[in-house]
Tab-separated table of C-alpha atoms in Angstrom:
chain	number	residue	atom	x	y	z
A	1	MET	CA	-0.265	0.005	-0.335
A	2	ASP	CA	3.165	2.583	0.896
A	3	GLU	CA	4.800	1.425	-1.943
A	4	GLY	CA	1.587	2.277	-4.319
A	5	ASN	CA	1.167	5.024	-3.014
A	6	ASP	CA	4.677	6.044	-2.941
A	7	ALA	CA	4.981	5.558	-6.852
A	8	ARG	CA	2.106	7.024	-7.417
A	9	SER	CA	3.301	10.133	-6.073
A	10	LYS	CA	5.906	10.124	-7.811
A	11	GLU	CA	4.008	10.119	-11.224
A	12	VAL	CA	2.590	13.064	-9.463
A	13	VAL	CA	5.653	14.803	-9.248
A	14	ARG	CA	6.881	13.926	-12.592
A	15	LEU	CA	3.421	14.882	-14.510
A	16	TRP	CA	3.865	18.498	-12.589
A	17	ARG	CA	7.456	19.074	-13.627
A	18	ALA	CA	5.962	17.841	-17.326
A	19	TRP	CA	2.700	20.652	-16.939
A	20	ARG	CA	5.163	23.484	-16.139
A	21	THR	CA	7.443	23.101	-18.625
A	22	ALA	CA	4.968	22.967	-21.200
A	23	HIS	CA	3.388	25.885	-19.855
A	24	GLU	CA	6.678	27.896	-19.627
A	25	MET	CA	7.449	26.908	-23.100
A	26	ILE	CA	4.595	28.130	-24.655
A	27	ALA	CA	4.802	31.379	-22.444
A	28	ASP	CA	9.023	31.284	-24.257
A	29	ARG	CA	7.486	31.049	-27.849
A	30	GLN	CA	6.506	35.134	-28.282
A	31	GLU	CA	3.719	36.293	-27.036
A	32	TYR	CA	0.734	33.426	-26.353
A	33	GLU	CA	-1.747	34.769	-23.593
A	34	LEU	CA	-0.767	32.760	-20.259
A	35	ALA	CA	-1.429	34.125	-16.455
A	36	GLU	CA	1.694	33.997	-14.379
A	37	ASP	CA	-0.739	31.717	-11.469
A	38	GLU	CA	-0.963	29.216	-14.353
A	39	ILE	CA	2.657	28.547	-15.399
A	40	LYS	CA	3.918	28.764	-11.555
A	41	ILE	CA	1.688	26.718	-10.781
A	42	SER	CA	2.168	25.119	-6.691
A	43	LEU	CA	2.623	20.971	-6.545
A	44	ASP	CA	0.353	21.187	-3.871
A	45	ARG	CA	-2.705	23.050	-6.332
A	46	PHE	CA	-1.852	20.733	-9.218
A	47	ARG	CA	-2.557	17.832	-6.540
A	48	SER	CA	-6.359	19.175	-6.438
A	49	ASP	CA	-6.932	20.099	-9.243
A	50	TYR	CA	-5.780	17.163	-11.236
A	51	CYS	CA	-5.264	14.521	-9.226
A	52	ASN	CA	-8.422	11.876	-8.530
A	53	PRO	CA	-9.269	11.101	-5.322
A	54	ASP	CA	-6.916	8.390	-4.920
A	55	GLY	CA	-3.874	10.334	-5.781
A	56	SER	CA	-3.277	9.508	-9.160
A	57	VAL	CA	-2.990	12.243	-11.661
A	58	ASN	CA	-6.001	12.433	-14.495
A	59	ARG	CA	-4.082	12.751	-17.672
A	60	GLY	CA	-7.588	13.536	-19.104
A	61	LYS	CA	-7.618	17.231	-17.324
A	62	LEU	CA	-3.878	17.709	-18.580
A	63	GLN	CA	-4.735	19.654	-21.178
A	64	PHE	CA	-5.001	23.474	-22.131
A	65	SER	CA	-4.914	25.894	-24.901
A	66	ALA	CA	-3.599	29.162	-25.734
A	67	ARG	CA	-4.363	31.957	-27.841
A	68	PRO	CA	-1.939	34.612	-29.318
A	69	SER	CA	-1.919	38.243	-27.891
A	70	ASP	CA	-2.894	41.083	-30.341
A	71	SER	CA	1.486	42.205	-31.440
A	72	MET	CA	2.159	37.949	-32.237
A	73	LEU	CA	-0.113	38.137	-34.709
A	74	ARG	CA	0.862	41.308	-36.290
A	75	LYS	CA	3.855	40.215	-36.324
A	76	ASN	CA	3.439	37.201	-37.951
A	77	THR	CA	1.547	38.912	-40.727
A	78	PRO	CA	3.268	37.841	-44.148
A	79	PRO	CA	2.958	41.793	-46.065
A	80	LYS	CA	0.460	42.190	-47.735
A	81	THR	CA	0.842	41.589	-51.471
A	82	ASP	CA	-1.333	42.294	-55.121
A	83	SER	CA	-2.545	38.650	-54.574
A	84	ASP	CA	-3.038	38.760	-51.208
A	85	PRO	CA	-4.511	41.884	-50.270
A	86	ASP	CA	-5.425	40.417	-46.360
A	87	PRO	CA	-3.413	38.120	-45.527
A	88	THR	CA	-3.518	35.377	-42.699
A	89	PRO	CA	-1.356	35.595	-39.624
A	90	ASP	CA	1.000	32.549	-39.535
A	91	CYS	CA	0.572	31.429	-35.789
A	92	GLY	CA	-2.350	30.977	-34.187
A	93	PRO	CA	-3.331	29.000	-31.495
A	94	VAL	CA	-2.488	26.681	-30.006
A	95	TRP	CA	-3.515	23.206	-28.089
A	96	VAL	CA	-1.573	21.146	-25.339
A	97	GLU	CA	-2.497	17.822	-24.120
A	98	PHE	CA	-1.060	15.369	-22.465
A	99	LEU	CA	-1.806	11.980	-24.108
A	100	SER	CA	-2.338	8.509	-21.862
A	101	ASP	CA	-1.806	5.578	-24.242
A	102	THR	CA	1.245	3.881	-23.353
A	103	SER	CA	2.040	3.350	-27.046
A	104	PHE	CA	1.406	5.851	-30.469
A	105	GLY	CA	0.311	4.022	-33.562
A	106	VAL	CA	-0.665	6.313	-37.083
A	107	GLY	CA	-4.473	5.794	-35.864
A	108	GLN	CA	-4.409	8.097	-32.476
A	109	ILE	CA	-1.608	10.464	-34.194
A	110	ARG	CA	-5.076	10.858	-36.712
A	111	ASN	CA	-7.013	11.498	-34.197
A	112	PHE	CA	-5.024	14.109	-32.370
A	113	ALA	CA	-4.781	16.118	-35.935
A	114	LYS	CA	-8.305	15.520	-36.495
A	115	TYR	CA	-9.452	17.136	-33.344
A	116	ILE	CA	-6.600	20.093	-34.212
A	117	ILE	CA	-8.155	20.825	-37.017
A	118	THR	CA	-11.175	20.681	-36.707
A	119	ASN	CA	-10.848	22.912	-34.100
A	120	GLN	CA	-8.996	25.537	-35.953
A	121	TYR	CA	-6.248	24.820	-34.037
A	122	LYS	CA	-2.650	26.165	-35.699
A	123	THR	CA	-0.049	24.051	-33.130
A	124	GLY	CA	-1.175	20.984	-31.256
A	125	ILE	CA	1.547	19.479	-29.241
A	126	MET	CA	0.772	16.146	-27.841
A	127	ILE	CA	3.105	15.288	-24.503
A	128	THR	CA	2.986	11.136	-24.598
A	129	HIS	CA	4.052	9.060	-22.133
A	130	GLY	CA	5.225	6.270	-24.988
A	131	ALA	CA	7.575	6.780	-27.877
A	132	LEU	CA	5.910	6.901	-30.874
A	133	SER	CA	5.935	4.102	-34.503
A	134	PRO	CA	8.169	5.280	-37.145
A	135	ALA	CA	4.777	5.025	-39.623
A	136	ALA	CA	3.118	7.837	-36.847
A	137	ARG	CA	6.268	9.435	-37.050
A	138	LYS	CA	6.145	10.053	-41.218
A	139	SER	CA	2.522	9.950	-41.624
A	140	LEU	CA	3.032	13.929	-39.099
A	141	ALA	CA	4.812	15.048	-42.380
A	142	SER	CA	1.705	14.372	-44.028
A	143	VAL	CA	-0.456	16.777	-41.706
A	144	GLU	CA	2.157	19.303	-41.751
A	145	ASN	CA	0.538	21.568	-44.060
A	146	LEU	CA	-2.711	21.711	-42.495
A	147	ALA	CA	-1.720	22.152	-38.594
A	148	LYS	CA	1.511	21.928	-37.047
A	149	ILE	CA	2.152	18.817	-35.095
A	150	GLU	CA	5.080	18.823	-32.321
A	151	CYS	CA	5.367	15.541	-30.142
A	152	PHE	CA	6.956	15.809	-27.335
A	153	LEU	CA	7.685	12.635	-24.256
A	154	GLU	CA	7.131	13.518	-20.426
A	155	GLU	CA	10.817	12.534	-19.188
A	156	ASP	CA	11.918	15.524	-22.456
A	157	LEU	CA	10.142	17.637	-20.871
A	158	LEU	CA	11.241	16.797	-16.822
A	159	VAL	CA	13.475	20.020	-16.252
A	160	ASN	CA	12.901	23.101	-19.190
A	161	ILE	CA	16.145	22.700	-20.892
A	162	THR	CA	16.584	26.675	-21.129
A	163	HIS	CA	16.936	27.206	-17.917
A	164	HIS	CA	20.912	25.244	-17.804
A	165	GLU	CA	23.529	27.886	-17.642
A	166	LEU	CA	25.610	25.872	-21.354
A	167	VAL	CA	22.306	27.156	-23.526
A	168	PRO	CA	22.725	30.223	-24.237
A	169	ARG	CA	19.683	32.277	-24.659
A	170	HIS	CA	17.947	32.047	-28.235
A	171	VAL	CA	15.382	34.766	-29.321
A	172	LEU	CA	13.201	34.167	-32.389
A	173	LEU	CA	13.377	36.836	-34.774
A	174	SER	CA	10.212	37.923	-36.713
A	175	ARG	CA	9.854	38.349	-40.299
A	176	GLU	CA	11.250	42.228	-41.028
A	177	GLU	CA	13.998	41.735	-37.519
A	178	LYS	CA	15.060	38.910	-40.525
A	179	THR	CA	15.193	40.895	-43.314
A	180	ALA	CA	16.532	43.906	-41.407
A	181	LEU	CA	19.437	41.395	-40.150
A	182	LEU	CA	19.966	39.849	-43.668
A	183	LYS	CA	20.521	43.154	-45.494
A	184	ARG	CA	22.376	44.381	-42.978
A	185	TYR	CA	25.155	42.384	-43.650
A	186	ARG	CA	24.251	41.864	-47.035
A	187	LEU	CA	23.252	38.277	-46.480
A	188	LYS	CA	21.652	35.673	-48.807
A	189	GLU	CA	19.864	33.430	-46.156
A	190	THR	CA	22.057	30.915	-47.335
A	191	GLN	CA	25.183	32.302	-45.800
A	192	LEU	CA	23.595	32.145	-42.245
A	193	PRO	CA	24.986	29.591	-39.647
A	194	ARG	CA	21.957	26.394	-39.678
A	195	ILE	CA	20.434	25.167	-36.246
A	196	LEU	CA	18.699	21.872	-36.801
A	197	GLN	CA	14.270	21.986	-36.844
A	198	LYS	CA	14.969	18.941	-34.004
A	199	ASP	CA	17.532	20.941	-32.309
A	200	PRO	CA	16.354	20.745	-28.631
A	201	VAL	CA	15.740	24.357	-28.402
A	202	ALA	CA	14.307	24.498	-31.857
A	203	ARG	CA	11.660	21.942	-30.880
A	204	TYR	CA	11.158	23.886	-27.641
A	205	LEU	CA	10.712	27.115	-29.486
A	206	GLY	CA	8.763	25.761	-31.958
A	207	LEU	CA	10.889	26.544	-34.724
A	208	LYS	CA	9.342	26.573	-38.326
A	209	ARG	CA	11.868	26.266	-41.458
A	210	GLY	CA	13.218	29.123	-42.667
A	211	GLN	CA	12.643	31.018	-39.315
A	212	VAL	CA	16.525	32.931	-37.763
A	213	VAL	CA	17.163	33.007	-33.826
A	214	LYS	CA	19.386	34.948	-32.536
A	215	ILE	CA	21.675	33.538	-29.820
A	216	ILE	CA	22.796	35.573	-27.400
A	217	ARG	CA	25.929	34.510	-25.465
A	218	THR	CA	28.267	35.200	-22.479
A	219	SER	CA	31.362	36.438	-23.613
A	220	GLU	CA	34.654	37.193	-21.455
A	221	THR	CA	36.420	39.766	-23.979
A	222	ALA	CA	33.284	41.064	-24.929
A	223	GLY	CA	30.506	40.528	-22.694
A	224	ARG	CA	27.888	39.267	-25.528
A	225	TYR	CA	27.806	37.689	-28.023
A	226	ALA	CA	25.135	37.611	-30.237
A	227	SER	CA	25.301	35.060	-33.625
A	228	TYR	CA	22.389	34.126	-35.859
A	229	ARG	CA	21.489	30.552	-37.103
A	230	LEU	CA	18.361	29.446	-40.003
A	231	CYS	CA	16.045	26.806	-39.288
A	232	VAL	CA	16.610	24.025	-41.993
B	1	MET	CA	33.271	48.594	-86.532
B	2	ALA	CA	34.655	47.123	-83.586
B	3	ALA	CA	31.004	47.372	-81.954
B	4	SER	CA	30.119	44.037	-83.755
B	5	ASN	CA	32.762	41.960	-82.608
B	6	PRO	CA	31.336	39.827	-79.616
B	7	GLY	CA	34.396	39.463	-77.517
B	8	PRO	CA	37.827	37.772	-77.739
B	9	LYS	CA	36.857	34.546	-78.608
B	10	SER	CA	38.133	31.264	-76.740
B	11	ILE	CA	40.839	29.339	-78.223
B	12	LEU	CA	39.699	26.069	-75.977
B	13	LYS	CA	37.860	23.107	-76.988
B	14	LYS	CA	34.584	23.018	-75.623
B	15	PRO	CA	34.242	20.738	-74.172
B	16	ALA	CA	32.083	17.514	-75.165
B	17	GLY	CA	29.455	16.886	-72.908
B	18	SER	CA	29.289	20.872	-72.374
B	19	ARG	CA	26.783	22.592	-69.989
B	20	PRO	CA	23.050	23.265	-70.680
B	21	THR	CA	23.640	26.673	-71.914
B	22	THR	CA	20.443	28.283	-72.822
B	23	GLU	CA	17.828	28.963	-69.818
B	24	GLN	CA	15.674	26.747	-71.688
B	25	ASP	CA	17.864	23.602	-71.684
B	26	ARG	CA	18.731	25.172	-68.134
B	27	ARG	CA	14.807	25.245	-66.881
B	28	ALA	CA	14.231	21.492	-68.594
B	29	VAL	CA	17.152	19.969	-66.440
B	30	ALA	CA	16.051	21.358	-63.488
B	31	ILE	CA	12.287	20.009	-64.175
B	32	GLN	CA	13.842	16.748	-65.032
B	33	HIS	CA	15.484	16.546	-61.306
B	34	ALA	CA	12.549	18.095	-59.985
B	35	GLN	CA	10.575	14.819	-60.982
B	36	ILE	CA	13.355	12.167	-59.850
B	37	LEU	CA	12.416	13.744	-56.948
B	38	GLU	CA	8.806	14.027	-57.071
B	39	HIS	CA	8.903	10.014	-58.599
B	40	ARG	CA	10.892	9.253	-54.932
B	41	LYS	CA	8.458	11.093	-52.591
B	42	GLU	CA	5.533	9.550	-53.889
B	43	LEU	CA	7.005	6.151	-53.809
B	44	GLU	CA	7.457	6.805	-50.136
B	45	ALA	CA	4.042	7.842	-49.730
B	46	GLN	CA	2.809	5.351	-50.941
B	47	ILE	CA	4.504	3.093	-49.050
B	48	LEU	CA	3.637	4.635	-45.428
B	49	ASP	CA	-0.193	4.215	-47.279
B	50	ASP	CA	0.416	0.531	-47.566
B	51	VAL	CA	2.326	0.552	-44.212
B	52	ILE	CA	-1.322	1.758	-42.797
B	53	LEU	CA	-3.111	-0.472	-45.129
B	54	LEU	CA	-1.296	-3.555	-44.041
B	55	SER	CA	-1.405	-2.868	-40.205
B	56	GLU	CA	-4.550	-3.403	-40.840
B	57	TYR	CA	-4.767	-7.047	-42.082
B	58	PRO	CA	-6.432	-9.449	-42.682
B	59	MET	CA	-9.784	-8.201	-43.914
B	60	ALA	CA	-11.220	-11.316	-44.707
B	61	PRO	CA	-14.537	-11.630	-41.811
B	62	GLY	CA	-14.170	-15.237	-42.036
B	63	ALA	CA	-10.229	-15.882	-41.251
B	64	THR	CA	-9.451	-16.751	-38.064
B	65	SER	CA	-5.872	-18.619	-38.287
B	66	SER	CA	-2.733	-17.700	-40.013
B	67	ASP	CA	-2.571	-21.586	-41.127
B	68	ASP	CA	-5.344	-20.578	-43.834
B	69	PRO	CA	-5.401	-16.973	-44.793
B	70	ALA	CA	-8.172	-15.720	-47.086
B	71	PRO	CA	-6.008	-15.996	-51.305
B	72	SER	CA	-7.732	-12.339	-51.290
B	73	ASP	CA	-5.658	-11.235	-48.073
B	74	VAL	CA	-2.556	-13.450	-49.787
B	75	VAL	CA	-2.671	-11.215	-52.691
B	76	ASP	CA	-3.587	-7.876	-51.473
B	77	PHE	CA	-0.082	-8.680	-49.338
B	78	LYS	CA	1.670	-10.019	-51.627
B	79	THR	CA	1.486	-6.626	-53.991
B	80	HIS	CA	1.437	-4.141	-51.331
B	81	VAL	CA	4.623	-5.872	-49.439
B	82	ARG	CA	6.540	-5.860	-52.376
B	83	LEU	CA	8.370	-2.392	-53.293
B	84	PHE	CA	8.970	-2.886	-48.901
B	85	GLN	CA	12.612	-2.718	-47.589
B	86	PRO	CA	13.337	-4.829	-44.622
B	87	SER	CA	13.142	-1.166	-41.924
B	88	ASP	CA	9.639	-0.393	-43.837
B	89	TYR	CA	8.490	-4.392	-42.803
B	90	ASP	CA	10.050	-3.619	-39.133
B	91	ASP	CA	7.961	-0.331	-39.234
B	92	LEU	CA	5.295	-2.384	-40.160
B	93	ILE	CA	5.566	-4.959	-37.232
B	94	GLU	CA	5.842	-2.488	-35.288
B	95	GLU	CA	2.465	-0.880	-35.923
B	96	ARG	CA	0.559	-3.799	-36.644
B	97	ASN	CA	1.844	-4.590	-32.163
B	98	VAL	CA	0.772	-0.495	-31.064
B	99	ASN	CA	-3.004	-1.773	-33.007
B	100	GLY	CA	-2.665	-4.882	-31.147
B	101	LEU	CA	-2.617	-7.669	-33.490
B	102	CYS	CA	0.709	-10.008	-34.162
B	103	GLY	CA	2.851	-8.884	-36.246
B	104	TYR	CA	2.252	-11.310	-39.123
B	105	VAL	CA	0.072	-9.330	-41.664
B	106	LEU	CA	-1.838	-12.537	-42.513
B	107	CYS	CA	-2.404	-12.950	-38.861
B	108	PRO	CA	-5.626	-12.175	-37.312
B	109	LYS	CA	-4.979	-13.121	-33.990
B	110	ALA	CA	-4.375	-10.427	-30.968
B	111	ARG	CA	-0.325	-10.428	-30.142
B	112	ARG	CA	1.296	-12.032	-27.251
B	113	LYS	CA	1.117	-10.703	-23.818
B	114	THR	CA	3.814	-11.700	-20.818
B	115	GLY	CA	2.450	-9.600	-18.073
B	116	PRO	CA	4.193	-7.598	-16.420
B	117	GLY	CA	7.734	-8.052	-15.576
B	118	GLY	CA	11.382	-6.744	-16.873
B	119	GLU	CA	13.096	-6.476	-19.794
B	120	TRP	CA	13.745	-9.873	-20.117
B	121	THR	CA	11.830	-13.101	-19.929
B	122	LEU	CA	12.049	-17.271	-20.674
B	123	ALA	CA	11.095	-17.782	-24.192
B	124	ALA	CA	9.177	-21.509	-24.819
B	125	SER	CA	11.929	-22.798	-25.681
B	126	GLY	CA	13.687	-22.377	-22.690
B	127	GLN	CA	15.916	-18.889	-23.816
B	128	ILE	CA	16.105	-16.225	-22.432
B	129	VAL	CA	14.575	-13.642	-25.214
B	130	LYS	CA	13.945	-9.884	-25.314
B	131	ARG	CA	10.343	-9.325	-23.672
B	132	LYS	CA	9.478	-7.081	-26.432
B	133	GLU	CA	10.799	-10.026	-29.857
B	134	LEU	CA	8.187	-12.246	-27.997
B	135	GLU	CA	5.136	-10.051	-27.800
B	136	LYS	CA	5.413	-8.696	-31.444
B	137	TRP	CA	3.881	-12.242	-32.853
B	138	CYS	CA	0.657	-14.381	-31.414
B	139	SER	CA	3.657	-17.520	-31.404
B	140	GLN	CA	6.419	-19.057	-33.066
B	141	LYS	CA	4.488	-20.101	-36.308
B	142	CYS	CA	3.245	-16.416	-37.058
B	143	ALA	CA	7.216	-15.264	-36.169
B	144	ARG	CA	9.353	-17.512	-38.709
B	145	ARG	CA	6.260	-16.726	-40.929
B	146	ALA	CA	6.812	-12.986	-40.782
B	147	LEU	CA	10.881	-13.719	-40.894
B	148	TYR	CA	10.362	-15.861	-43.820
B	149	VAL	CA	8.635	-12.393	-45.567
B	150	LYS	CA	11.658	-10.065	-44.701
B	151	VAL	CA	14.507	-11.915	-45.504
B	152	GLN	CA	13.075	-12.436	-49.588
B	153	LEU	CA	12.874	-7.930	-48.950
B	154	ASN	CA	15.480	-6.088	-50.922
B	155	GLU	CA	17.228	-2.877	-49.509
B	156	THR	CA	17.636	-1.473	-52.293
B	157	ALA	CA	15.903	1.521	-52.433
B	158	ALA	CA	12.119	1.567	-53.468
B	159	TRP	CA	12.050	3.673	-56.654
B	160	GLU	CA	15.384	2.502	-58.323
B	161	ARG	CA	12.854	-1.337	-58.227
B	162	ALA	CA	9.873	0.063	-58.966
B	163	GLY	CA	10.190	-0.721	-62.217
B	164	ILE	CA	10.421	-4.162	-61.629
B	165	PRO	CA	7.905	-6.450	-62.997
B	166	ASP	CA	9.287	-9.827	-61.759
B	167	ILE	CA	10.115	-8.768	-58.213
B	168	GLU	CA	7.897	-11.344	-56.221
B	169	ILE	CA	7.274	-12.709	-52.733
B	170	GLU	CA	6.332	-15.827	-51.131
B	171	VAL	CA	4.422	-16.081	-48.532
B	172	MET	CA	5.000	-19.212	-46.058
B	173	ASP	CA	1.791	-20.962	-46.310
B	174	LEU	CA	1.580	-24.542	-46.404
B	175	PRO	CA	-1.513	-25.486	-45.248
B	176	THR	CA	-1.759	-28.663	-46.263
B	177	VAL	CA	2.033	-29.787	-45.739
B	178	GLU	CA	2.934	-31.499	-42.826
B	179	PRO	CA	5.539	-30.429	-41.103
B	180	GLU	CA	8.637	-31.506	-41.739
B	181	THR	CA	11.142	-32.914	-39.658
B	182	GLU	CA	14.443	-32.389	-38.743
B	183	GLU	CA	15.490	-35.820	-40.324
B	184	ASP	CA	13.440	-35.001	-43.442
B	185	ARG	CA	15.255	-31.909	-43.834
B	186	ALA	CA	18.964	-33.393	-43.522
B	187	ALA	CA	18.099	-36.295	-45.905
B	188	LYS	CA	16.922	-33.677	-49.013
B	189	LYS	CA	20.049	-31.050	-48.241
B	190	LEU	CA	22.390	-34.275	-48.040
B	191	GLY	CA	20.692	-35.811	-51.227
B	192	GLU	CA	21.095	-32.322	-53.209
B	193	LEU	CA	24.678	-31.560	-52.057
B	194	THR	CA	26.036	-35.586	-53.638
B	195	LEU	CA	24.118	-34.570	-56.504
B	196	GLU	CA	25.564	-31.253	-56.762
B	197	ASP	CA	29.064	-32.068	-56.260
B	198	GLN	CA	28.612	-35.000	-59.596
B	199	ARG	CA	27.410	-32.167	-61.502
B	200	GLN	CA	30.090	-29.856	-60.097
B	201	ALA	CA	33.029	-32.577	-61.054
B	202	ALA	CA	31.764	-33.240	-64.953
B	203	ARG	CA	31.655	-29.389	-64.650
B	204	ASP	CA	35.434	-29.164	-64.190
B	205	SER	CA	37.000	-32.287	-65.947
B	206	ALA	CA	34.979	-30.716	-68.840
B	207	ALA	CA	36.712	-27.587	-68.688
B	208	LEU	CA	40.226	-29.049	-67.509
B	209	ALA	CA	39.702	-31.241	-71.521
B	210	LEU	CA	38.786	-27.914	-73.054
B	211	GLU	CA	41.826	-26.152	-71.360
B	212	ARG	CA	43.871	-29.337	-72.505
B	213	GLY	CA	43.560	-28.748	-76.105
B	214	GLU	CA	41.113	-32.481	-76.108
B	215	LEU	CA	38.528	-33.009	-77.642
B	216	PRO	CA	35.303	-32.007	-76.416
B	217	THR	CA	34.406	-35.261	-74.028
B	218	THR	CA	30.417	-35.959	-73.156
B	219	ALA	CA	30.235	-36.388	-69.305
B	220	THR	CA	28.662	-39.047	-67.981
B	221	PRO	CA	26.911	-38.867	-64.787
B	222	THR	CA	29.266	-41.001	-63.282
B	223	GLY	CA	32.737	-39.284	-64.097
B	224	VAL	CA	34.186	-41.356	-66.506
B	225	ALA	CA	34.587	-39.110	-69.566
B	226	ARG	CA	33.969	-41.201	-73.232
B	227	LYS	CA	35.619	-39.839	-76.268
B	228	THR	CA	34.160	-39.775	-79.744
B	229	PRO	CA	36.263	-41.203	-82.153
B	230	VAL	CA	36.342	-38.625	-84.923
B	231	LYS	CA	37.359	-39.687	-89.099
B	232	VAL	CA	39.556	-37.363	-90.360
B	233	THR	CA	40.458	-37.355	-93.869
B	234	LEU	CA	42.950	-35.063	-95.635
B	235	LYS	CA	42.319	-33.531	-98.615
B	236	GLU	CA	45.606	-32.536	-100.471
B	237	ASN	CA	46.032	-30.942	-103.490
B	238	THR	CA	48.659	-33.502	-105.838
B	239	GLU	CA	48.492	-32.151	-109.304
B	240	ILE	CA	50.327	-28.997	-109.343
B	241	LYS	CA	49.745	-26.497	-113.324
B	242	GLU	CA	52.695	-25.517	-115.270
B	243	THR	CA	52.662	-22.394	-116.162
B	244	PRO	CA	52.727	-22.143	-119.814
B	245	SER	CA	55.794	-20.163	-122.156
B	246	THR	CA	55.065	-17.739	-123.486
B	247	GLY	CA	57.428	-17.551	-126.509
B	248	VAL	CA	57.974	-13.993	-126.266
B	249	PHE	CA	60.865	-13.323	-123.486
B	250	GLU	CA	64.114	-14.780	-123.170
B	251	ASP	CA	66.616	-15.494	-120.377
B	252	ASP	CA	67.969	-11.928	-120.355
B	253	ASP	CA	65.339	-9.875	-121.912
B	254	HIS	CA	65.594	-7.742	-118.900
B	255	LEU	CA	69.834	-6.920	-119.513
B	256	MET	CA	68.601	-5.413	-122.945
B	257	VAL	CA	67.859	-1.482	-123.466
B	258	ASP	CA	66.905	-0.790	-126.557
B	259	GLY	CA	67.555	-4.436	-128.474
B	260	TYR	CA	71.004	-3.672	-127.391
B	261	LYS	CA	72.736	-5.900	-124.520
B	262	SER	CA	75.376	-4.839	-122.491
B	263	THR	CA	78.479	-6.596	-122.630
B	264	ARG	CA	80.217	-4.430	-119.487
B	265	GLY	CA	80.527	-5.916	-116.221
B	266	VAL	CA	79.104	-9.517	-117.441
B	267	GLU	CA	83.081	-10.781	-117.223
């Protein structure tokens, strides 16, 4: 009985940490509207809100959505052109869900994608307990142009990697900032250093192909040193 | 005057397979490469669809076990699995397991669940095996049948094989034949071995004879070479025709100059 309780409370702590990191991740992605007390939820409150009476976590409740703020929408809208006088912004509401299945096939991915698309979310983040099957991972690419679906393992979110002292600050550049950068240094896009889309920080920030991040490191000689990387 | 001059002319030879120069040529090459890539993508998408489709087989309603699969399912399986690489086949097995089915496509049963426990477990044969390996199948029979298909698949990329029509995957379904025993198999193998030995000996001796310049021999199954006699008849032309003398030229005609034969230096 005591052992069962112990395992259960460990599970609760794990999920609480993943839950917090997921919120921090959304908050760090530009300017989604999230309340401060939602991000910094205490373990006790997490227990009282999301646990069943017997102490186990109710994963069905572990889901949330966030809307982008107006300034973020403005930033992510492509400039008007003749052919597209009323452009739609690239970003949109995000849906985050903790899924309780232990194994993931194409079926589960399709269900999730259907939910995202029917509810008009632009981005869906599924946080899973077990790994995806290879076919499921490949099928993610096929729905890419309808909605962006990102997958994280629970164990990847136990700590927030961007808070580690060896991880420098990554700042996503907006469209205008990117063009200004390329103009300032007279560069073509391809001449920038690159960062992979599967890079842990790139995944954390949800980078898309073609976006540029500014990486600010501390430097012994210069104080701060900024470099830029193009996501590929 | 100089305005019409197109500029200095190169004295270097133009390379034989010169690059496309005009805008149109370059465009054509780019389009061709793009089409090749597009074709590859299509094939990959098709293979993924096949994996997803086969992950829910068998479709025939009456199927109960992989011993007597429905013919329609077998045909479908063969056609869809044709272009798979072994890795795609592994994906298919995993996908079927996620769906709760046995890894073999023609088997409708659920996969084996060995209950809670660690990473390793005891197999029926007494060996220690990975639990994951064991739980892929419903039985050992299905595992063998599935792997029988896997070893026939080719590592070569699908787009290199797509045009080859004679790739045929065989399915190990022997519903009527009794399972052969170890002895049967050994005897069969031994028979094949001796037969092959004899053939090889015959081939070797024939090759050797040819190399030595001997007459070609016909090898008998016992390995004894028998010479076939060849009758040689020489046909010689013995008559030699004499060239007829014309009577116009003398022996020393060649020494005559204008009808006069020089006497100098003759002595």
